[in-house]
Amino acid sequence: MSSTAPALSVLDLVPVRSDQSTSDALGAMLDLARAADDLGYRRFWVAEHHNMAAIASTNPPVLIAMIAAATQRLRVGSGGVMLPNHAPLVVAEQFALLEAAYPDRIDLGIGRAPGTDPVTSWALRHGAGGVSDEAVNRFPEYVDNVLAMMEPSGVGLALQGRQHLLKATPEARSVPRIWLLGSSDYSARLAAEKGMPYVFAHHFSGQGAAEALDLYRSHFRPSPELAEPRTFLTVNAAVAETTEEAERLALPQLLQMVALRTGQPLTAQLTVEEALAAEVPDAHRGLIDAMRTRWVIGDAEQGRAQLADLAASYGVDEVMVNPVAGATAGTATDASPARVDTLRLLAA
């Protein structure tokens, strides 16, 4: 990477193609993580999504443990854990253990959105009997609880007239770096108030990024953990040897996003050939074009230039790439070579 290029990281939603099992998708995830590690990427995050035909990243802590064990240097984390779905103590315990197993390599990115449909949200929150319907409204409190519970000294809780000490793990020596994630002003303002690092989900919502980042920086209050604002953004990318090939490889994910945005039934991700053969209604072509303009699609030189422009435009020194290049028919089912190529060409 040149001296003017932003530092690069990876976001993986662990896509599941029409020719893959979940096991295959996990194998491809680990292959991608090892490539990122070898190529010098800074961090590798996995998302939390539930009950979706094309996404296997249902449980970030489990995936983080797998990825950290398979790599040597990367910071590994969540992009993010959707905190309203979980009891804060459970999240604190999971990430305290991950930090103990892989010191100074774990990031806990926290989000406020449910990350799923209403039925699955109900099952997540009420199936375990521990998370209330007000969890989204109590998000700031939940964030504070996670922070306090992971501290090596623990947190004191008053219960039935007595003070009790609660720790996420018995003898912590360090804590994960905790980030707030968002695609609106809400998380930007909360991160600023708490003096926490903040990530804008540009890969999901390209609208409002500049406003949210400006709000975060202008309202930032220093904390013991962070003296100055720290932020980066995420971006979808498909990079290949030629622009034409990159456009072909981006099409399966573009069609997946169109289905999501227009309420169509969601399926496993199409192969490139299946995507090229799909009929796209004229009413949806404008949506595809609008998304394409926010994505990084092109050859290596174009891709690196677009990332540098994004970093400069938003004043960040790091960009997290979600490699969305699809697979052609006949690709090994436990690999995603076009996604690896995207990382390789951007890091060249």
Short mmCIF file of C-alpha atoms in Angstrom, two decimals:
data_model
loop_
_atom_site.label_atom_id
_atom_site.label_comp_id
_atom_site.label_asym_id
_atom_site.label_seq_id
_atom_site.Cartn_x
_atom_site.Cartn_y
_atom_site.Cartn_z
CA MET A 1 0.00 0.00 0.00
CA SER A 2 1.26 3.47 -0.77
CA SER A 3 1.85 6.07 1.90
CA THR A 4 -1.29 7.93 0.79
CA ALA A 5 -3.52 4.86 0.85
CA PRO A 6 -5.82 4.27 3.82
CA ALA A 7 -5.24 1.31 6.08
CA LEU A 8 -7.51 -1.53 4.98
CA SER A 9 -9.66 -3.91 6.99
CA VAL A 10 -12.28 -6.53 6.08
CA LEU A 11 -15.97 -6.98 6.86
CA ASP A 12 -17.39 -10.44 6.12
CA LEU A 13 -21.09 -11.29 6.15
CA VAL A 14 -20.16 -14.93 5.34
CA PRO A 15 -22.28 -15.16 2.18
CA VAL A 16 -23.83 -18.49 1.20
CA ARG A 17 -24.01 -19.15 -2.53
CA SER A 18 -26.57 -21.30 -4.32
CA ASP A 19 -23.95 -24.05 -4.68
CA GLN A 20 -22.75 -23.94 -1.05
CA SER A 21 -23.64 -25.49 2.29
CA THR A 22 -23.10 -23.55 5.50
CA SER A 23 -19.96 -25.64 6.05
CA ASP A 24 -18.65 -24.57 2.63
CA ALA A 25 -19.34 -20.90 3.42
CA LEU A 26 -17.42 -21.16 6.69
CA GLY A 27 -14.48 -22.73 4.86
CA ALA A 28 -14.50 -19.83 2.40
CA MET A 29 -14.63 -17.38 5.32
CA LEU A 30 -11.50 -18.87 6.87
CA ASP A 31 -9.73 -18.84 3.51
CA LEU A 32 -10.59 -15.15 3.15
CA ALA A 33 -9.39 -14.40 6.70
CA ARG A 34 -6.05 -16.12 6.12
CA ALA A 35 -5.60 -14.12 2.92
CA ALA A 36 -6.36 -10.87 4.76
CA ASP A 37 -3.84 -11.83 7.44
CA ASP A 38 -1.13 -12.54 4.86
CA LEU A 39 -1.88 -9.36 2.89
CA GLY A 40 -1.47 -7.04 5.87
CA TYR A 41 -5.07 -6.01 6.47
CA ARG A 42 -5.60 -4.42 9.89
CA ARG A 43 -8.75 -6.16 11.17
CA PHE A 44 -11.36 -8.72 10.12
CA TRP A 45 -14.93 -8.28 11.37
CA VAL A 46 -18.01 -10.45 10.99
CA ALA A 47 -21.61 -9.26 11.09
CA GLU A 48 -24.70 -10.50 12.92
CA HIS A 49 -27.64 -11.44 10.72
CA HIS A 50 -30.31 -14.05 11.39
CA ASN A 51 -32.67 -16.22 9.37
CA MET A 52 -31.32 -15.06 5.98
CA ALA A 53 -30.82 -17.52 3.13
CA ALA A 54 -27.61 -15.91 1.85
CA ILE A 55 -25.82 -15.04 5.10
CA ALA A 56 -24.20 -17.44 7.59
CA SER A 57 -22.86 -14.88 10.07
CA THR A 58 -25.47 -15.58 12.74
CA ASN A 59 -23.17 -15.72 15.76
CA PRO A 60 -20.18 -13.35 15.77
CA PRO A 61 -18.45 -14.68 18.94
CA VAL A 62 -18.32 -18.22 17.54
CA LEU A 63 -16.99 -16.99 14.19
CA ILE A 64 -14.46 -14.70 15.87
CA ALA A 65 -13.02 -17.63 17.82
CA MET A 66 -12.67 -19.62 14.59
CA ILE A 67 -11.02 -16.76 12.71
CA ALA A 68 -8.65 -15.75 15.50
CA ALA A 69 -7.49 -19.38 15.81
CA ALA A 70 -6.83 -19.55 12.06
CA THR A 71 -4.85 -16.28 11.80
CA GLN A 72 -1.79 -14.80 13.44
CA ARG A 73 -1.88 -11.02 13.38
CA LEU A 74 -5.32 -9.65 12.47
CA ARG A 75 -7.54 -7.92 14.96
CA VAL A 76 -10.77 -9.92 14.84
CA GLY A 77 -14.14 -8.56 15.85
CA SER A 78 -17.83 -8.01 15.35
CA GLY A 79 -19.34 -5.64 12.87
CA GLY A 80 -21.38 -5.88 14.90
CA VAL A 81 -23.11 -7.59 17.77
CA MET A 82 -26.70 -6.32 17.75
CA LEU A 83 -26.90 -5.59 21.46
CA PRO A 84 -30.72 -5.36 21.83
CA ASN A 85 -30.87 -9.06 20.91
CA HIS A 86 -28.76 -10.15 23.87
CA ALA A 87 -28.40 -9.83 27.61
CA PRO A 88 -25.41 -7.52 28.23
CA LEU A 89 -23.77 -10.00 30.61
CA VAL A 90 -23.74 -12.70 27.92
CA VAL A 91 -22.00 -10.36 25.46
CA ALA A 92 -19.53 -9.23 28.13
CA GLU A 93 -18.70 -12.84 29.04
CA GLN A 94 -18.23 -13.90 25.43
CA PHE A 95 -15.87 -11.08 24.54
CA ALA A 96 -13.99 -11.19 27.83
CA LEU A 97 -13.16 -14.82 27.07
CA LEU A 98 -12.17 -14.01 23.49
CA GLU A 99 -9.88 -11.25 24.76
CA ALA A 100 -8.34 -13.62 27.29
CA ALA A 101 -7.68 -16.20 24.56
CA TYR A 102 -6.35 -13.66 22.02
CA PRO A 103 -5.09 -10.61 23.98
CA ASP A 104 -5.03 -7.30 22.12
CA ARG A 105 -6.57 -8.86 19.01
CA ILE A 106 -10.31 -8.59 19.78
CA ASP A 107 -12.71 -5.80 18.77
CA LEU A 108 -16.29 -5.59 20.00
CA GLY A 109 -18.38 -3.61 17.55
CA ILE A 110 -21.88 -2.94 18.90
CA GLY A 111 -24.97 -2.07 16.89
CA ARG A 112 -28.51 -1.07 17.80
CA ALA A 113 -30.51 -2.51 14.88
CA PRO A 114 -32.19 -5.90 15.25
CA GLY A 115 -30.35 -7.39 12.28
CA THR A 116 -33.29 -9.60 11.31
CA ASP A 117 -37.04 -9.85 10.75
CA PRO A 118 -39.58 -9.23 13.54
CA VAL A 119 -40.36 -12.93 14.06
CA THR A 120 -36.69 -13.84 14.49
CA SER A 121 -36.19 -10.83 16.74
CA TRP A 122 -38.97 -12.14 18.98
CA ALA A 123 -37.39 -15.60 19.04
CA LEU A 124 -33.97 -14.16 19.90
CA ARG A 125 -35.20 -11.97 22.72
CA HIS A 126 -37.95 -14.09 24.24
CA GLY A 127 -36.65 -17.55 23.40
CA ALA A 128 -34.05 -17.15 26.12
CA GLY A 129 -36.50 -15.26 28.30
CA GLY A 130 -34.08 -12.50 29.15
CA VAL A 131 -34.35 -9.51 26.82
CA SER A 132 -37.32 -7.17 26.94
CA ASP A 133 -39.21 -5.41 24.16
CA GLU A 134 -37.66 -2.15 25.41
CA ALA A 135 -34.13 -3.34 24.62
CA VAL A 136 -33.69 -0.90 21.72
CA ASN A 137 -34.75 2.05 23.89
CA ARG A 138 -32.38 0.90 26.63
CA PHE A 139 -29.43 0.62 24.23
CA PRO A 140 -27.28 3.30 25.97
CA GLU A 141 -27.80 1.52 29.30
CA TYR A 142 -26.89 -1.83 27.74
CA VAL A 143 -23.69 -0.34 26.30
CA ASP A 144 -22.72 0.97 29.75
CA ASN A 145 -23.43 -2.43 31.27
CA VAL A 146 -21.19 -4.26 28.82
CA LEU A 147 -18.39 -1.76 29.35
CA ALA A 148 -18.60 -2.03 33.14
CA MET A 149 -18.91 -5.81 33.29
CA MET A 150 -15.78 -6.35 31.20
CA GLU A 151 -13.61 -4.14 33.38
CA PRO A 152 -11.02 -6.22 35.30
CA SER A 153 -12.39 -4.82 38.58
CA GLY A 154 -15.97 -5.74 37.63
CA VAL A 155 -19.06 -3.77 38.57
CA GLY A 156 -21.05 -3.53 41.81
CA LEU A 157 -24.74 -4.37 41.64
CA ALA A 158 -27.25 -3.59 44.37
CA LEU A 159 -29.72 -6.45 44.76
CA GLN A 160 -32.14 -7.08 47.64
CA GLY A 161 -30.40 -4.53 49.82
CA ARG A 162 -26.91 -5.96 49.33
CA GLN A 163 -24.00 -4.99 47.10
CA HIS A 164 -22.70 -7.74 44.82
CA LEU A 165 -19.60 -7.83 42.62
CA LEU A 166 -20.14 -8.98 39.04
CA LYS A 167 -17.30 -9.77 36.62
CA ALA A 168 -17.49 -11.03 33.06
CA THR A 169 -14.42 -13.20 33.69
CA PRO A 170 -12.47 -13.89 36.92
CA GLU A 171 -9.04 -12.37 36.21
CA ALA A 172 -9.05 -10.14 33.15
CA ARG A 173 -5.79 -8.50 32.15
CA SER A 174 -7.13 -6.48 29.21
CA VAL A 175 -10.42 -5.61 27.55
CA PRO A 176 -11.43 -5.60 23.88
CA ARG A 177 -11.54 -2.34 21.96
CA ILE A 178 -15.23 -1.41 21.86
CA TRP A 179 -16.74 0.44 18.89
CA LEU A 180 -20.24 1.76 18.24
CA LEU A 181 -21.65 1.08 14.78
CA GLY A 182 -24.42 2.87 12.98
CA SER A 183 -25.92 4.26 9.79
CA SER A 184 -27.69 7.27 11.31
CA ASP A 185 -27.14 10.18 13.69
CA TYR A 186 -28.19 8.19 16.76
CA SER A 187 -25.09 6.05 17.21
CA ALA A 188 -22.82 8.88 16.09
CA ARG A 189 -24.17 11.13 18.84
CA LEU A 190 -24.02 8.36 21.47
CA ALA A 191 -20.43 7.44 20.56
CA ALA A 192 -19.44 11.10 20.81
CA GLU A 193 -21.09 11.50 24.22
CA LYS A 194 -19.38 8.38 25.60
CA GLY A 195 -15.98 9.08 24.04
CA MET A 196 -16.03 5.85 22.03
CA PRO A 197 -14.76 5.08 18.51
CA TYR A 198 -17.46 5.06 15.84
CA VAL A 199 -17.96 3.25 12.52
CA PHE A 200 -20.41 4.35 9.82
CA ALA A 201 -22.02 1.49 7.86
CA HIS A 202 -21.46 3.01 4.42
CA HIS A 203 -21.71 -0.47 2.84
CA PHE A 204 -25.35 -0.65 3.91
CA SER A 205 -26.41 2.97 3.79
CA GLY A 206 -24.41 5.38 1.69
CA GLN A 207 -26.71 8.24 2.69
CA GLY A 208 -25.83 10.55 5.55
CA ALA A 209 -22.25 9.39 6.10
CA ALA A 210 -20.70 12.86 6.03
CA GLU A 211 -23.35 14.29 8.36
CA ALA A 212 -23.03 11.45 10.88
CA LEU A 213 -19.22 11.63 10.93
CA ASP A 214 -19.28 15.44 11.29
CA LEU A 215 -21.76 15.13 14.14
CA TYR A 216 -19.54 12.57 15.86
CA ARG A 217 -16.41 14.68 15.56
CA SER A 218 -18.04 17.96 16.57
CA HIS A 219 -19.71 16.51 19.69
CA PHE A 220 -16.91 14.18 20.78
CA ARG A 221 -16.07 14.19 24.50
CA PRO A 222 -12.70 12.68 25.43
CA SER A 223 -12.82 9.62 27.67
CA PRO A 224 -10.15 7.69 29.60
CA GLU A 225 -10.09 5.18 26.72
CA LEU A 226 -10.03 7.65 23.83
CA ALA A 227 -8.61 11.18 23.78
CA GLU A 228 -9.66 12.09 20.23
CA PRO A 229 -12.36 11.00 17.77
CA ARG A 230 -11.59 7.76 15.95
CA THR A 231 -13.65 6.48 13.08
CA PHE A 232 -13.69 4.62 9.81
CA LEU A 233 -16.33 3.51 7.34
CA THR A 234 -17.28 0.32 5.53
CA VAL A 235 -17.69 -0.09 1.78
CA ASN A 236 -18.75 -2.84 -0.63
CA ALA A 237 -16.05 -3.72 -3.14
CA ALA A 238 -15.62 -5.98 -6.17
CA VAL A 239 -12.21 -5.62 -7.80
CA ALA A 240 -10.84 -7.74 -10.64
CA GLU A 241 -8.19 -7.67 -13.37
CA THR A 242 -10.56 -5.68 -15.60
CA THR A 243 -13.43 -3.31 -14.97
CA GLU A 244 -15.73 -5.48 -17.06
CA GLU A 245 -14.99 -8.53 -14.94
CA ALA A 246 -15.51 -6.55 -11.73
CA GLU A 247 -18.94 -5.44 -12.97
CA ARG A 248 -19.88 -9.08 -13.66
CA LEU A 249 -18.67 -10.22 -10.26
CA ALA A 250 -20.60 -7.46 -8.44
CA LEU A 251 -23.94 -8.39 -10.01
CA PRO A 252 -24.96 -11.27 -7.66
CA GLN A 253 -24.64 -9.04 -4.59
CA LEU A 254 -26.35 -6.13 -6.33
CA LEU A 255 -29.34 -8.36 -7.10
CA GLN A 256 -29.32 -9.63 -3.51
CA MET A 257 -29.52 -6.05 -2.23
CA VAL A 258 -32.30 -5.20 -4.68
CA ALA A 259 -34.31 -8.15 -3.36
CA LEU A 260 -33.73 -6.99 0.21
CA ARG A 261 -34.70 -3.38 -0.51
CA THR A 262 -37.80 -4.23 -2.55
CA GLY A 263 -39.25 -6.94 -0.30
CA GLN A 264 -38.67 -9.86 -2.64
CA PRO A 265 -38.12 -13.38 -1.27
CA LEU A 266 -34.48 -13.80 -0.28
CA THR A 267 -32.52 -16.73 -1.67
CA ALA A 268 -28.97 -17.99 -1.50
CA GLN A 269 -26.58 -15.76 -3.42
CA LEU A 270 -26.64 -16.42 -7.16
CA THR A 271 -23.58 -17.45 -9.12
CA VAL A 272 -22.37 -14.91 -11.68
CA GLU A 273 -23.97 -16.93 -14.49
CA GLU A 274 -27.29 -17.13 -12.65
CA ALA A 275 -27.20 -13.38 -12.00
CA LEU A 276 -26.48 -12.59 -15.66
CA ALA A 277 -29.44 -14.74 -16.70
CA ALA A 278 -31.83 -13.18 -14.16
CA GLU A 279 -34.55 -10.85 -15.38
CA VAL A 280 -34.33 -7.44 -13.73
CA PRO A 281 -37.50 -5.30 -13.87
CA ASP A 282 -36.95 -1.88 -15.37
CA ALA A 283 -38.26 -0.36 -12.12
CA HIS A 284 -35.28 -1.82 -10.25
CA ARG A 285 -32.51 -0.68 -12.59
CA GLY A 286 -32.35 2.76 -11.03
CA LEU A 287 -31.80 1.19 -7.62
CA ILE A 288 -28.96 -0.94 -9.00
CA ASP A 289 -27.34 2.10 -10.59
CA ALA A 290 -27.64 4.10 -7.35
CA MET A 291 -26.02 1.33 -5.31
CA ARG A 292 -23.26 0.81 -7.88
CA THR A 293 -22.16 4.45 -7.54
CA ARG A 294 -21.53 3.94 -3.80
CA TRP A 295 -19.59 0.71 -4.24
CA VAL A 296 -15.96 0.25 -5.24
CA ILE A 297 -16.10 -1.60 -8.56
CA GLY A 298 -13.24 -1.70 -11.04
CA ASP A 299 -9.73 -2.89 -11.71
CA ALA A 300 -6.95 -2.68 -9.14
CA GLU A 301 -5.90 0.88 -9.96
CA GLN A 302 -9.49 2.13 -10.01
CA GLY A 303 -10.33 0.32 -6.79
CA ARG A 304 -7.38 1.71 -4.87
CA ALA A 305 -8.10 5.21 -6.18
CA GLN A 306 -11.74 4.97 -5.11
CA LEU A 307 -10.76 3.85 -1.62
CA ALA A 308 -8.28 6.72 -1.32
CA ASP A 309 -10.97 9.16 -2.46
CA LEU A 310 -13.45 7.77 0.08
CA ALA A 311 -10.91 8.06 2.89
CA ALA A 312 -10.04 11.62 1.92
CA SER A 313 -13.67 12.69 1.47
CA TYR A 314 -14.69 11.44 4.91
CA GLY A 315 -11.44 12.22 6.73
CA VAL A 316 -10.65 8.66 7.83
CA ASP A 317 -7.36 6.80 7.79
CA GLU A 318 -8.94 3.35 7.57
CA VAL A 319 -11.55 1.78 5.29
CA MET A 320 -13.20 -1.56 5.97
CA VAL A 321 -13.86 -3.49 2.76
CA ASN A 322 -16.79 -5.87 2.38
CA PRO A 323 -15.60 -7.98 -0.60
CA VAL A 324 -18.76 -8.74 -2.53
CA ALA A 325 -17.35 -10.31 -5.71
CA GLY A 326 -19.41 -13.34 -6.65
CA ALA A 327 -18.34 -16.77 -7.84
CA THR A 328 -18.61 -18.36 -11.26
CA ALA A 329 -20.01 -21.82 -11.89
CA GLY A 330 -17.52 -24.56 -11.10
CA THR A 331 -15.74 -22.62 -8.34
CA ALA A 332 -14.69 -24.82 -5.43
CA THR A 333 -17.56 -24.66 -2.97
CA ASP A 334 -15.32 -24.05 0.06
CA ALA A 335 -13.58 -21.07 -1.54
CA SER A 336 -14.40 -17.59 -2.82
CA PRO A 337 -11.44 -16.78 -5.07
CA ALA A 338 -12.94 -13.58 -6.47
CA ARG A 339 -13.37 -12.21 -2.95
CA VAL A 340 -9.74 -13.09 -2.17
CA ASP A 341 -8.68 -11.43 -5.43
CA THR A 342 -10.50 -8.26 -4.39
CA LEU A 343 -8.41 -8.10 -1.21
CA ARG A 344 -5.21 -8.97 -3.08
CA LEU A 345 -5.67 -6.34 -5.77
CA LEU A 346 -6.63 -3.60 -3.32
CA ALA A 347 -3.58 -4.35 -1.14
CA ALA A 348 -1.12 -4.50 -4.04
#
